[in-house]
Amino acid sequence: MIKKALPLWPWLAAIASGLLAAACFPPFDQSWLCWIALTPLIVAIWFSGENSRRRWLRNLLLGYLAGIVFFTATFSWLGALGDLYQSFFLHGLSLLLSIYLALHFAFWSWLIGFIKPKAFTASWRNLLAASVAASAWATHEWTRGWLFSGFGWNGLGVALHAEWPMIQVAEFTGVAGLSFAIAFANIIAVTTPLRLFAEARTHRMRPHFDLTLTMVGIVSLLSFGLHRAMPSMTSNKPVRVAAVQSSVPQLQKFDPRFTGKVFERFRRWSEIALGANPPPDLLVWPESSMPDPVRDQNTESHRFVTDFSAATKTDLMLGTLDFEEGHDYNAALFISKAGEQVQIYRKTHLVPFGEYIPLRRSFPLFAAVASTWVPGDLTAGAKHTVFDLTNGNVHVAPLICFEDTVGDLVRRFVVNGANLLVDVTNDGWFLHSSGSRQHLANAIFRCVENHRPMVRAANTGVTCFVNEFGRVTQLLQDDTGNTFSEGLLTGSVDVPQDGRLTFYAQRGELFAKLCAAVTLLALGFIFVRRKRGVI
């Protein structure tokens, strides 16, 4: 029985890596596992298949299997769409998505198969292998974030979202820097025991510079984070904010029969917020909060919002659909006190298969099936508009839905002068699954990267305030810890006034691009060596 199972151990190890990596993220949140999650896969690639005729293909398939398991498990909340629409097909979305996303895992596994150190007793070889492997990992995560419109959720670095001292380096490197450090540590976690075993056999101990430098690097990340988050003399301006979570069921949001119910919820919670003394400087309603386009003067939503804003002395930001010249947009609307000024931002980063169907006209049969859930395509906006609050020196980056998970997009608002990030979202599509918590976990890094606080107003999901260090300072939840019920979150947010831009805000994904350059050099070296028959 054991002998029969032995040939299967590399494939079981690949599955184990996928499961360990998935356990790092909500709903499990076992972030400590990220430091060892890749080790079973690395061991399987380096120490199996020696007699395989196409070992490179075997390594690729091992990585692909690990990726299938990871992405299917970590994005299992997509299956909530099947419950929402009573569709068997939609229950399998995470598996379908993983068929593509796992290719990135496969690439990494294929590459590290060529960089196994010849002797684990040499520190420089282990450090070189770890550097190349970590660069390749950061590269594949970065590529996943933009290729084919991108879906960069849940990079390894995101596993540390709750460890605020560890993530402060993101203001220089973005999430890629953290993913690099974790992948690097995973390689050293494999080479160190092998080195100790080899040295015990030969009775020749040498300095372990590879392990020492790795530990020094991890401690340095922690020390930098603790120092970075210490109180400073930076000038901040307290801004009073109120965020309404309406928790309107997804299938009722645009149903005319529930229009009155929607208006009543927003009126009731907003009046509670406005009754405070002093009232909030900014009132935020979530994505697509109104049943129909607010700017269309013939709609009930237009009349409701116009009458409401005219009677208040508070700036209002809300999500709405918007139509213009035959195009449909997912938009955020800003109405200043008493309706004196109106600004609009149209979402620039659309979600494929959620807000539009790629190549809809090229594949009519596929489009006909997908149109059941996405009947028409939204149009992407072209400008990164910054909203200016009536309360001077507060400039809002109006993010919509998943835009707060896209680092390069958010930094453009910051470069344009934004010093407060406000995300209006609707995670009601995914019911009470872990999708909303993963959404927040990825969004937290935008605060660290740009050193800007964030306000999140969700229809359902996680409505909260996050400070510039990525710490959730206030969270809307009931007595049982449930974050999905309707309610109101009020509080003060400290908005920086110095206008300083972080390295990441200025340079974007420079670290990831440097990792890509290292990876390309490694690929070139591997190609030359293979051509010469050396490997």
Coordinates of N, CA and C in Angstrom, one line a residue, residues 47-262:
F47 N 12.8 17.1 -5.8 CA 13.2 15.8 -5.4 C 12.2 14.7 -5.9
S48 N 11.7 14.9 -7.1 CA 10.9 13.8 -7.7 C 11.0 13.9 -9.2
G49 N 10.7 12.8 -9.8 CA 10.7 12.8 -11.3 C 12.1 12.8 -11.9
E50 N 13.1 12.4 -11.2 CA 14.5 12.4 -11.7 C 14.6 11.6 -13.0
N51 N 13.8 10.5 -13.1 CA 13.9 9.6 -14.3 C 12.9 10.0 -15.3
S52 N 12.1 11.0 -15.1 CA 11.1 11.4 -16.1 C 11.7 12.0 -17.3
R53 N 11.2 11.5 -18.5 CA 11.8 12.0 -19.8 C 11.5 13.5 -20.0
R54 N 10.4 14.0 -19.5 CA 10.1 15.4 -19.7 C 9.8 16.0 -18.3
R55 N 10.8 16.1 -17.6 CA 10.7 16.5 -16.2 C 10.1 18.0 -16.1
W56 N 10.5 18.8 -17.1 CA 10.0 20.2 -17.1 C 8.5 20.2 -17.2
L57 N 7.9 19.3 -18.0 CA 6.5 19.2 -18.1 C 5.8 18.7 -16.8
R58 N 6.5 17.8 -16.2 CA 6.0 17.2 -14.9 C 6.0 18.4 -13.9
N59 N 7.0 19.1 -13.8 CA 7.1 20.3 -12.9 C 6.0 21.3 -13.2
L60 N 5.8 21.5 -14.4 CA 4.7 22.5 -14.8 C 3.4 22.0 -14.4
L61 N 3.1 20.7 -14.5 CA 1.8 20.1 -14.1 C 1.6 20.1 -12.6
L62 N 2.7 19.9 -11.9 CA 2.7 19.9 -10.4 C 2.2 21.3 -10.0
G63 N 2.8 22.4 -10.6 CA 2.5 23.7 -10.3 C 1.0 24.0 -10.7
Y64 N 0.6 23.5 -11.8 CA -0.7 23.8 -12.3 C -1.7 23.1 -11.3
L65 N -1.4 21.9 -10.8 CA -2.3 21.3 -9.9 C -2.4 22.1 -8.6
A66 N -1.3 22.6 -8.1 CA -1.3 23.4 -6.9 C -2.1 24.7 -7.1
G67 N -2.0 25.3 -8.3 CA -2.7 26.5 -8.6 C -4.2 26.3 -8.7
I68 N -4.6 25.1 -9.3 CA -6.0 24.8 -9.4 C -6.6 24.7 -8.0
V69 N -5.9 24.0 -7.1 CA -6.4 23.8 -5.8 C -6.5 25.1 -5.1
F70 N -5.5 26.0 -5.2 CA -5.4 27.3 -4.5 C -6.5 28.2 -4.9
F71 N -6.6 28.4 -6.2 CA -7.6 29.4 -6.7 C -9.0 28.9 -6.6
T72 N -9.2 27.6 -6.8 CA -10.6 27.0 -6.6 C -11.0 27.2 -5.1
A73 N -10.1 26.9 -4.2 CA -10.5 27.0 -2.8 C -10.6 28.5 -2.3
T74 N -9.7 29.3 -2.7 CA -9.7 30.7 -2.2 C -10.7 31.6 -2.8
F75 N -11.2 31.2 -4.0 CA -12.2 32.0 -4.7 C -13.6 31.2 -4.7
S76 N -13.7 30.3 -3.7 CA -14.9 29.5 -3.7 C -16.2 30.3 -3.4
W77 N -16.0 31.6 -2.9 CA -17.1 32.5 -2.6 C -17.8 32.9 -3.9
L78 N -17.2 32.7 -5.1 CA -17.8 33.0 -6.3 C -19.0 32.1 -6.5
G79 N -19.0 31.0 -5.9 CA -20.2 30.1 -6.0 C -21.4 30.6 -5.4
A80 N -21.3 31.7 -4.6 CA -22.5 32.3 -4.1 C -23.4 32.9 -5.2
L81 N -22.8 33.2 -6.3 CA -23.6 33.7 -7.5 C -24.6 32.6 -7.9
G82 N -24.2 31.3 -7.8 CA -25.0 30.2 -8.1 C -26.2 30.1 -7.2
D83 N -26.0 30.5 -5.9 CA -27.2 30.5 -5.0 C -28.0 31.7 -5.3
L84 N -27.4 32.8 -5.6 CA -28.2 34.1 -5.9 C -29.1 33.9 -7.1
Y85 N -28.6 33.3 -8.2 CA -29.3 33.2 -9.4 C -29.9 31.8 -9.6
Q86 N -29.7 30.9 -8.6 CA -30.2 29.5 -8.7 C -29.7 28.9 -10.0
S87 N -28.4 28.9 -10.2 CA -27.7 28.4 -11.4 C -26.6 27.4 -11.0
F88 N -26.8 26.2 -11.5 CA -25.7 25.2 -11.3 C -24.4 25.6 -11.9
F89 N -24.5 26.2 -13.1 CA -23.3 26.6 -13.8 C -22.4 27.6 -13.0
L90 N -23.1 28.5 -12.3 CA -22.3 29.6 -11.6 C -21.7 29.0 -10.4
H91 N -22.1 27.9 -9.9 CA -21.4 27.3 -8.7 C -20.0 26.9 -9.1
G92 N -19.7 26.7 -10.3 CA -18.4 26.2 -10.7 C -17.5 27.3 -11.2
L93 N -17.9 28.6 -10.9 CA -17.1 29.7 -11.4 C -15.6 29.7 -10.9
S94 N -15.4 29.4 -9.6 CA -14.0 29.4 -9.1 C -13.2 28.4 -9.8
L95 N -13.7 27.2 -10.1 CA -13.0 26.2 -10.9 C -12.7 26.7 -12.3
L96 N -13.6 27.3 -12.9 CA -13.4 27.8 -14.3 C -12.3 28.9 -14.3
L97 N -12.4 29.8 -13.3 CA -11.4 30.8 -13.2 C -10.0 30.3 -12.9
S98 N -10.0 29.2 -12.1 CA -8.7 28.6 -11.7 C -8.0 28.0 -12.9
I99 N -8.7 27.5 -13.9 CA -8.2 26.9 -15.1 C -7.2 27.8 -15.8
Y100 N -7.6 29.1 -15.8 CA -6.7 30.1 -16.3 C -5.6 30.6 -15.3
L101 N -6.1 31.0 -14.1 CA -5.1 31.5 -13.1 C -4.0 30.6 -12.7
A102 N -4.3 29.3 -12.7 CA -3.3 28.3 -12.3 C -2.1 28.3 -13.3
L103 N -2.3 28.8 -14.5 CA -1.1 28.8 -15.4 C 0.0 29.7 -14.9
H104 N -0.3 30.6 -14.0 CA 0.8 31.5 -13.4 C 1.6 30.6 -12.4
F105 N 0.9 29.8 -11.6 CA 1.5 28.9 -10.7 C 2.4 27.9 -11.5
A106 N 1.9 27.4 -12.6 CA 2.6 26.5 -13.4 C 3.9 27.0 -14.0
F107 N 3.9 28.3 -14.4 CA 5.1 28.9 -14.9 C 6.2 29.0 -13.8
W108 N 5.7 29.4 -12.6 CA 6.7 29.5 -11.5 C 7.3 28.1 -11.2
S109 N 6.5 27.1 -11.2 CA 7.0 25.7 -10.9 C 7.9 25.2 -11.9
W110 N 7.6 25.5 -13.2 CA 8.5 25.1 -14.3 C 9.9 25.8 -14.1
L111 N 9.9 27.1 -13.7 CA 11.1 27.8 -13.6 C 12.0 27.3 -12.5
I112 N 11.4 27.1 -11.3 CA 12.2 26.7 -10.2 C 12.8 25.3 -10.3
G113 N 12.2 24.6 -11.2 CA 12.8 23.2 -11.5 C 14.2 23.3 -12.1
F114 N 14.5 24.5 -12.7 CA 15.9 24.7 -13.3 C 16.9 25.3 -12.3
I115 N 16.4 25.8 -11.2 CA 17.3 26.6 -10.3 C 17.6 25.9 -9.0
K116 N 17.4 24.6 -8.9 CA 17.8 23.8 -7.7 C 19.3 23.9 -7.5
P117 N 19.7 24.4 -6.3 CA 21.2 24.4 -6.0 C 21.8 23.1 -6.1
K118 N 23.0 23.0 -6.7 CA 23.7 21.8 -6.8 C 24.2 21.3 -5.5
A119 N 24.6 22.2 -4.6 CA 25.0 21.9 -3.3 C 24.3 22.8 -2.3
F120 N 23.6 22.2 -1.4 CA 22.8 23.1 -0.4 C 23.7 23.6 0.7
T121 N 25.0 23.2 0.7 CA 25.9 23.7 1.7 C 26.6 25.0 1.4
A122 N 26.3 25.6 0.2 CA 26.9 26.9 -0.2 C 25.8 28.0 0.0
S123 N 26.1 28.9 0.9 CA 25.1 30.0 1.2 C 24.7 30.8 -0.1
W124 N 25.7 31.1 -0.9 CA 25.5 31.9 -2.1 C 24.6 31.2 -3.1
R125 N 24.7 29.9 -3.2 CA 23.8 29.2 -4.1 C 22.4 29.2 -3.6
N126 N 22.2 29.0 -2.3 CA 20.8 29.1 -1.8 C 20.2 30.5 -1.9
L127 N 21.0 31.5 -1.6 CA 20.6 32.9 -1.7 C 20.2 33.2 -3.2
L128 N 21.0 32.7 -4.1 CA 20.8 33.0 -5.5 C 19.5 32.3 -6.0
A129 N 19.3 31.1 -5.6 CA 18.1 30.3 -5.9 C 16.9 31.0 -5.3
A130 N 17.0 31.4 -4.1 CA 15.8 32.1 -3.4 C 15.5 33.4 -4.1
S131 N 16.5 34.2 -4.5 CA 16.3 35.5 -5.2 C 15.6 35.3 -6.5
V132 N 16.1 34.3 -7.3 CA 15.4 34.1 -8.6 C 14.0 33.6 -8.4
A133 N 13.8 32.7 -7.5 CA 12.5 32.1 -7.3 C 11.5 33.2 -6.8
A134 N 12.0 34.0 -5.9 CA 11.2 35.1 -5.3 C 10.8 36.2 -6.4
S135 N 11.8 36.5 -7.2 CA 11.6 37.4 -8.3 C 10.5 36.9 -9.3
A136 N 10.6 35.6 -9.6 CA 9.7 35.0 -10.5 C 8.3 34.9 -9.9
W137 N 8.2 34.7 -8.6 CA 6.9 34.7 -7.9 C 6.3 36.1 -8.0
A138 N 7.0 37.1 -7.6 CA 6.5 38.5 -7.7 C 6.1 38.9 -9.1
T139 N 6.9 38.4 -10.0 CA 6.6 38.6 -11.4 C 5.2 38.0 -11.9
H140 N 5.0 36.8 -11.5 CA 3.8 36.1 -11.9 C 2.5 36.8 -11.2
E141 N 2.7 37.2 -10.0 CA 1.6 37.9 -9.3 C 1.3 39.2 -10.0
W142 N 2.3 40.0 -10.3 CA 2.2 41.3 -11.0 C 1.5 41.1 -12.3
T143 N 2.0 40.1 -13.1 CA 1.4 39.8 -14.4 C -0.1 39.5 -14.3
R144 N -0.4 38.6 -13.3 CA -1.8 38.2 -13.1 C -2.7 39.4 -12.8
G145 N -2.1 40.5 -12.3 CA -2.9 41.7 -11.9 C -3.3 42.5 -13.1
W146 N -2.6 42.4 -14.3 CA -3.0 43.2 -15.4 C -3.3 42.5 -16.7
L147 N -2.8 41.3 -16.8 CA -2.9 40.5 -18.1 C -4.4 40.2 -18.3
F148 N -4.9 40.5 -19.5 CA -6.3 40.2 -19.8 C -7.3 40.9 -18.8
S149 N -7.0 42.1 -18.6 CA -7.7 43.0 -17.7 C -7.3 42.8 -16.2
G150 N -6.8 41.6 -15.9 CA -6.2 41.3 -14.6 C -7.2 40.9 -13.5
F151 N -6.7 40.1 -12.6 CA -7.4 39.7 -11.4 C -6.3 39.3 -10.4
G152 N -5.7 40.4 -9.7 CA -4.6 40.2 -8.9 C -4.8 39.9 -7.4
W153 N -6.1 39.5 -7.1 CA -6.4 39.3 -5.7 C -5.5 38.2 -5.1
N154 N -5.3 38.3 -3.8 CA -4.7 37.3 -3.0 C -3.3 36.8 -3.4
G155 N -2.5 37.8 -3.7 CA -1.1 37.5 -3.8 C -0.6 37.1 -2.4
L156 N 0.5 36.4 -2.3 CA 1.0 35.9 -1.1 C 1.2 37.0 0.0
G157 N 1.6 38.2 -0.5 CA 1.8 39.3 0.4 C 0.5 39.7 1.1
V158 N -0.6 39.5 0.5 CA -1.9 39.9 1.0 C -2.3 39.1 2.2
A159 N -1.7 37.9 2.4 CA -1.9 37.1 3.5 C -1.6 37.8 4.8
L160 N -0.7 38.8 4.7 CA -0.2 39.5 5.9 C -1.1 40.8 6.2
H161 N -2.3 40.9 5.6 CA -3.0 42.1 5.7 C -3.3 42.5 7.1
A162 N -3.4 41.6 8.0 CA -3.8 42.0 9.4 C -2.5 42.2 10.2
E163 N -1.3 42.0 9.7 CA -0.1 42.2 10.4 C 0.5 43.5 10.0
W164 N -0.1 44.6 10.5 CA 0.2 45.9 10.1 C 1.7 46.3 10.2
P165 N 2.5 45.8 11.2 CA 3.9 46.2 11.2 C 4.7 45.6 10.1
M166 N 4.2 44.5 9.6 CA 5.0 43.8 8.5 C 4.7 44.3 7.2
I167 N 3.6 45.1 7.0 CA 3.3 45.4 5.6 C 3.6 46.9 5.2
Q168 N 4.3 47.6 6.1 CA 4.6 49.0 5.8 C 5.6 49.2 4.7
V169 N 6.4 48.2 4.4 CA 7.3 48.3 3.3 C 6.6 48.4 1.9
A170 N 5.3 48.2 1.9 CA 4.5 48.3 0.7 C 4.5 49.7 0.2
E171 N 4.8 50.7 1.0 CA 4.8 52.1 0.5 C 6.0 52.3 -0.4
F172 N 6.9 51.4 -0.5 CA 8.0 51.4 -1.4 C 7.8 50.4 -2.5
T173 N 7.4 49.2 -2.2 CA 7.4 48.0 -3.1 C 6.1 47.6 -3.6
G174 N 5.0 48.1 -2.9 CA 3.7 47.5 -3.2 C 3.6 46.1 -2.6
V175 N 2.5 45.4 -2.9 CA 2.4 44.0 -2.4 C 3.5 43.1 -2.9
A176 N 4.0 43.4 -4.1 CA 5.0 42.6 -4.7 C 6.2 42.4 -3.8
G177 N 6.6 43.4 -3.0 CA 7.7 43.3 -2.1 C 7.5 42.3 -1.0
L178 N 6.3 42.2 -0.5 CA 5.9 41.3 0.6 C 5.9 39.9 0.0
S179 N 5.3 39.7 -1.2 CA 5.3 38.4 -1.8 C 6.7 37.9 -2.1
F180 N 7.6 38.8 -2.5 CA 9.0 38.4 -2.7 C 9.6 37.9 -1.5
A181 N 9.4 38.6 -0.3 CA 10.0 38.2 0.9 C 9.4 36.8 1.4
I182 N 8.1 36.6 1.2 CA 7.5 35.3 1.6 C 8.0 34.2 0.7
A183 N 8.1 34.3 -0.6 CA 8.6 33.3 -1.5 C 10.0 33.0 -1.2
F184 N 10.8 34.1 -1.0 CA 12.2 33.9 -0.6 C 12.4 33.0 0.6
A185 N 11.6 33.3 1.7 CA 11.6 32.6 2.9 C 11.2 31.1 2.7
N186 N 10.3 30.9 1.8 CA 9.9 29.5 1.5 C 11.0 28.7 0.9
I187 N 11.8 29.3 0.0 CA 13.0 28.6 -0.5 C 14.0 28.3 0.6
I188 N 14.3 29.2 1.4 CA 15.3 29.0 2.5 C 14.7 28.0 3.5
A189 N 13.4 28.0 3.7 CA 12.8 27.0 4.6 C 13.0 25.6 4.1
V190 N 13.3 25.4 2.8 CA 13.6 24.1 2.2 C 15.1 23.8 2.2
T191 N 15.9 24.8 1.9 CA 17.3 24.6 1.8 C 18.0 24.4 3.1
T192 N 17.5 25.1 4.2 CA 18.2 25.0 5.5 C 18.2 23.6 6.1
P193 N 17.0 22.9 6.2 CA 17.1 21.5 6.7 C 18.0 20.6 5.9
L194 N 17.9 20.8 4.6 CA 18.8 19.9 3.7 C 20.2 20.2 4.0
R195 N 20.6 21.5 4.2 CA 21.9 21.8 4.5 C 22.4 21.3 5.8
L196 N 21.6 21.4 6.8 CA 21.9 20.9 8.2 C 22.1 19.4 8.1
F197 N 21.3 18.7 7.3 CA 21.4 17.2 7.2 C 22.7 16.9 6.5
A198 N 23.1 17.6 5.4 CA 24.3 17.4 4.7 C 25.5 17.6 5.6
E199 N 25.5 18.7 6.4 CA 26.6 19.0 7.2 C 26.7 18.0 8.4
A200 N 25.6 17.5 8.9 CA 25.7 16.5 9.9 C 26.3 15.2 9.5
R201 N 26.1 14.9 8.2 CA 26.7 13.7 7.6 C 28.2 13.9 7.5
T202 N 28.6 15.1 7.0 CA 30.1 15.3 6.7 C 30.8 15.8 7.9
H203 N 30.1 16.2 9.0 CA 30.7 16.8 10.2 C 31.5 18.1 9.8
R204 N 31.0 18.8 8.9 CA 31.6 20.1 8.5 C 30.6 21.2 8.5
M205 N 30.6 22.0 9.6 CA 29.7 23.1 9.7 C 30.3 24.4 9.2
R206 N 29.5 25.1 8.4 CA 29.9 26.4 7.8 C 28.8 27.5 8.2
P207 N 29.3 28.7 8.2 CA 28.3 29.8 8.5 C 27.1 29.8 7.6
H208 N 25.9 29.9 8.2 CA 24.6 29.9 7.4 C 24.2 31.3 7.1
F209 N 24.9 31.9 6.2 CA 24.6 33.3 5.8 C 23.2 33.4 5.1
D210 N 22.8 32.3 4.5 CA 21.5 32.3 3.8 C 20.4 32.4 4.8
L211 N 20.4 31.6 5.8 CA 19.4 31.7 6.9 C 19.5 32.9 7.7
T212 N 20.7 33.3 8.0 CA 20.9 34.5 8.8 C 20.4 35.8 8.1
L213 N 20.7 35.9 6.8 CA 20.2 37.1 6.1 C 18.7 37.1 5.9
T214 N 18.1 35.9 5.8 CA 16.7 35.8 5.7 C 16.0 36.3 6.9
M215 N 16.5 35.8 8.1 CA 15.9 36.2 9.4 C 16.1 37.7 9.6
V216 N 17.3 38.2 9.3 CA 17.6 39.6 9.4 C 16.6 40.4 8.5
G217 N 16.3 40.0 7.3 CA 15.4 40.6 6.5 C 14.0 40.7 7.0
I218 N 13.5 39.6 7.6 CA 12.2 39.5 8.2 C 12.1 40.5 9.4
V219 N 13.1 40.4 10.3 CA 13.1 41.3 11.4 C 13.2 42.8 11.0
S220 N 13.9 43.0 9.9 CA 14.0 44.4 9.4 C 12.7 44.9 8.9
L221 N 11.9 44.1 8.3 CA 10.6 44.5 7.9 C 9.7 44.8 9.1
L222 N 9.8 44.0 10.1 CA 9.0 44.3 11.3 C 9.5 45.5 12.0
S223 N 10.8 45.7 12.1 CA 11.3 46.9 12.8 C 10.9 48.2 12.0
F224 N 11.0 48.1 10.7 CA 10.7 49.3 9.9 C 9.2 49.7 10.1
G225 N 8.4 48.6 10.1 CA 6.9 48.9 10.2 C 6.6 49.5 11.6
L226 N 7.2 49.0 12.6 CA 7.0 49.6 14.0 C 7.4 51.0 14.0
H227 N 8.6 51.3 13.4 CA 9.1 52.7 13.4 C 8.2 53.6 12.6
R228 N 7.8 53.1 11.4 CA 7.0 53.9 10.5 C 5.7 54.3 11.1
A229 N 5.1 53.5 11.9 CA 3.8 53.7 12.5 C 3.8 54.5 13.8
M230 N 5.0 55.0 14.2 CA 5.1 55.8 15.4 C 4.5 57.1 15.2
P231 N 4.0 57.8 16.2 CA 3.4 59.1 16.1 C 4.4 60.1 15.5
S232 N 4.0 60.9 14.6 CA 4.9 61.9 13.9 C 4.3 63.3 14.0
M233 N 5.0 64.2 13.5 CA 4.6 65.6 13.5 C 3.8 66.0 12.3
T234 N 3.5 65.0 11.5 CA 2.8 65.2 10.2 C 1.4 65.8 10.5
S235 N 1.0 66.9 9.8 CA -0.3 67.5 10.1 C -1.4 66.7 9.4
N236 N -2.4 66.4 10.2 CA -3.6 65.7 9.8 C -4.8 66.5 10.1
K237 N -5.8 66.4 9.3 CA -7.1 67.1 9.5 C -8.2 66.1 9.8
P238 N -8.8 66.2 11.0 CA -9.9 65.3 11.3 C -11.1 65.6 10.4
V239 N -11.7 64.6 9.8 CA -12.9 64.8 8.9 C -14.0 63.9 9.5
R240 N -15.1 64.4 9.8 CA -16.2 63.6 10.2 C -16.9 63.0 9.1
V241 N -17.1 61.6 9.1 CA -17.6 60.9 8.0 C -18.7 59.9 8.5
A242 N -19.8 59.8 7.8 CA -20.8 58.8 8.0 C -21.0 58.0 6.8
A243 N -21.0 56.7 7.0 CA -21.2 55.7 5.9 C -22.4 54.9 6.1
V244 N -23.3 54.8 5.2 CA -24.6 54.0 5.3 C -24.4 52.7 4.6
Q245 N -24.7 51.6 5.4 CA -24.8 50.3 4.8 C -26.3 49.9 4.7
S246 N -26.8 49.9 3.5 CA -28.3 49.7 3.4 C -28.7 48.2 3.4
S247 N -27.8 47.3 3.0 CA -28.1 45.9 2.9 C -29.3 45.6 2.2
V248 N -29.5 46.2 1.0 CA -30.7 45.9 0.2 C -30.3 44.6 -0.6
P249 N -31.1 43.5 -0.5 CA -30.8 42.3 -1.3 C -30.6 42.6 -2.7
Q250 N -29.6 41.9 -3.3 CA -29.2 42.2 -4.7 C -30.3 42.2 -5.7
L251 N -31.2 41.2 -5.6 CA -32.3 41.1 -6.5 C -33.4 42.1 -6.3
Q252 N -33.3 42.9 -5.3 CA -34.3 43.9 -5.0 C -33.8 45.3 -5.4
K253 N -32.5 45.5 -5.6 CA -31.9 46.8 -5.8 C -32.6 47.6 -6.9
F254 N -32.8 46.9 -8.0 CA -33.3 47.6 -9.2 C -34.8 47.2 -9.6
D255 N -35.4 46.5 -8.7 CA -36.8 46.1 -8.9 C -37.7 47.3 -8.4
P256 N -38.5 47.8 -9.4 CA -39.4 49.0 -9.0 C -40.3 48.7 -7.8
R257 N -40.6 47.5 -7.6 CA -41.5 47.2 -6.4 C -40.9 47.5 -5.1
F258 N -39.5 47.6 -5.1 CA -38.8 47.9 -3.8 C -38.2 49.3 -3.7
T259 N -38.6 50.2 -4.7 CA -38.0 51.5 -4.8 C -38.3 52.3 -3.5
G260 N -39.5 52.2 -3.0 CA -39.8 53.0 -1.8 C -39.1 52.4 -0.6
K261 N -38.9 51.1 -0.5 CA -38.1 50.5 0.6 C -36.7 51.0 0.6
V262 N -36.1 51.1 -0.6 CA -34.7 51.5 -0.7 C -34.6 53.0 -0.3

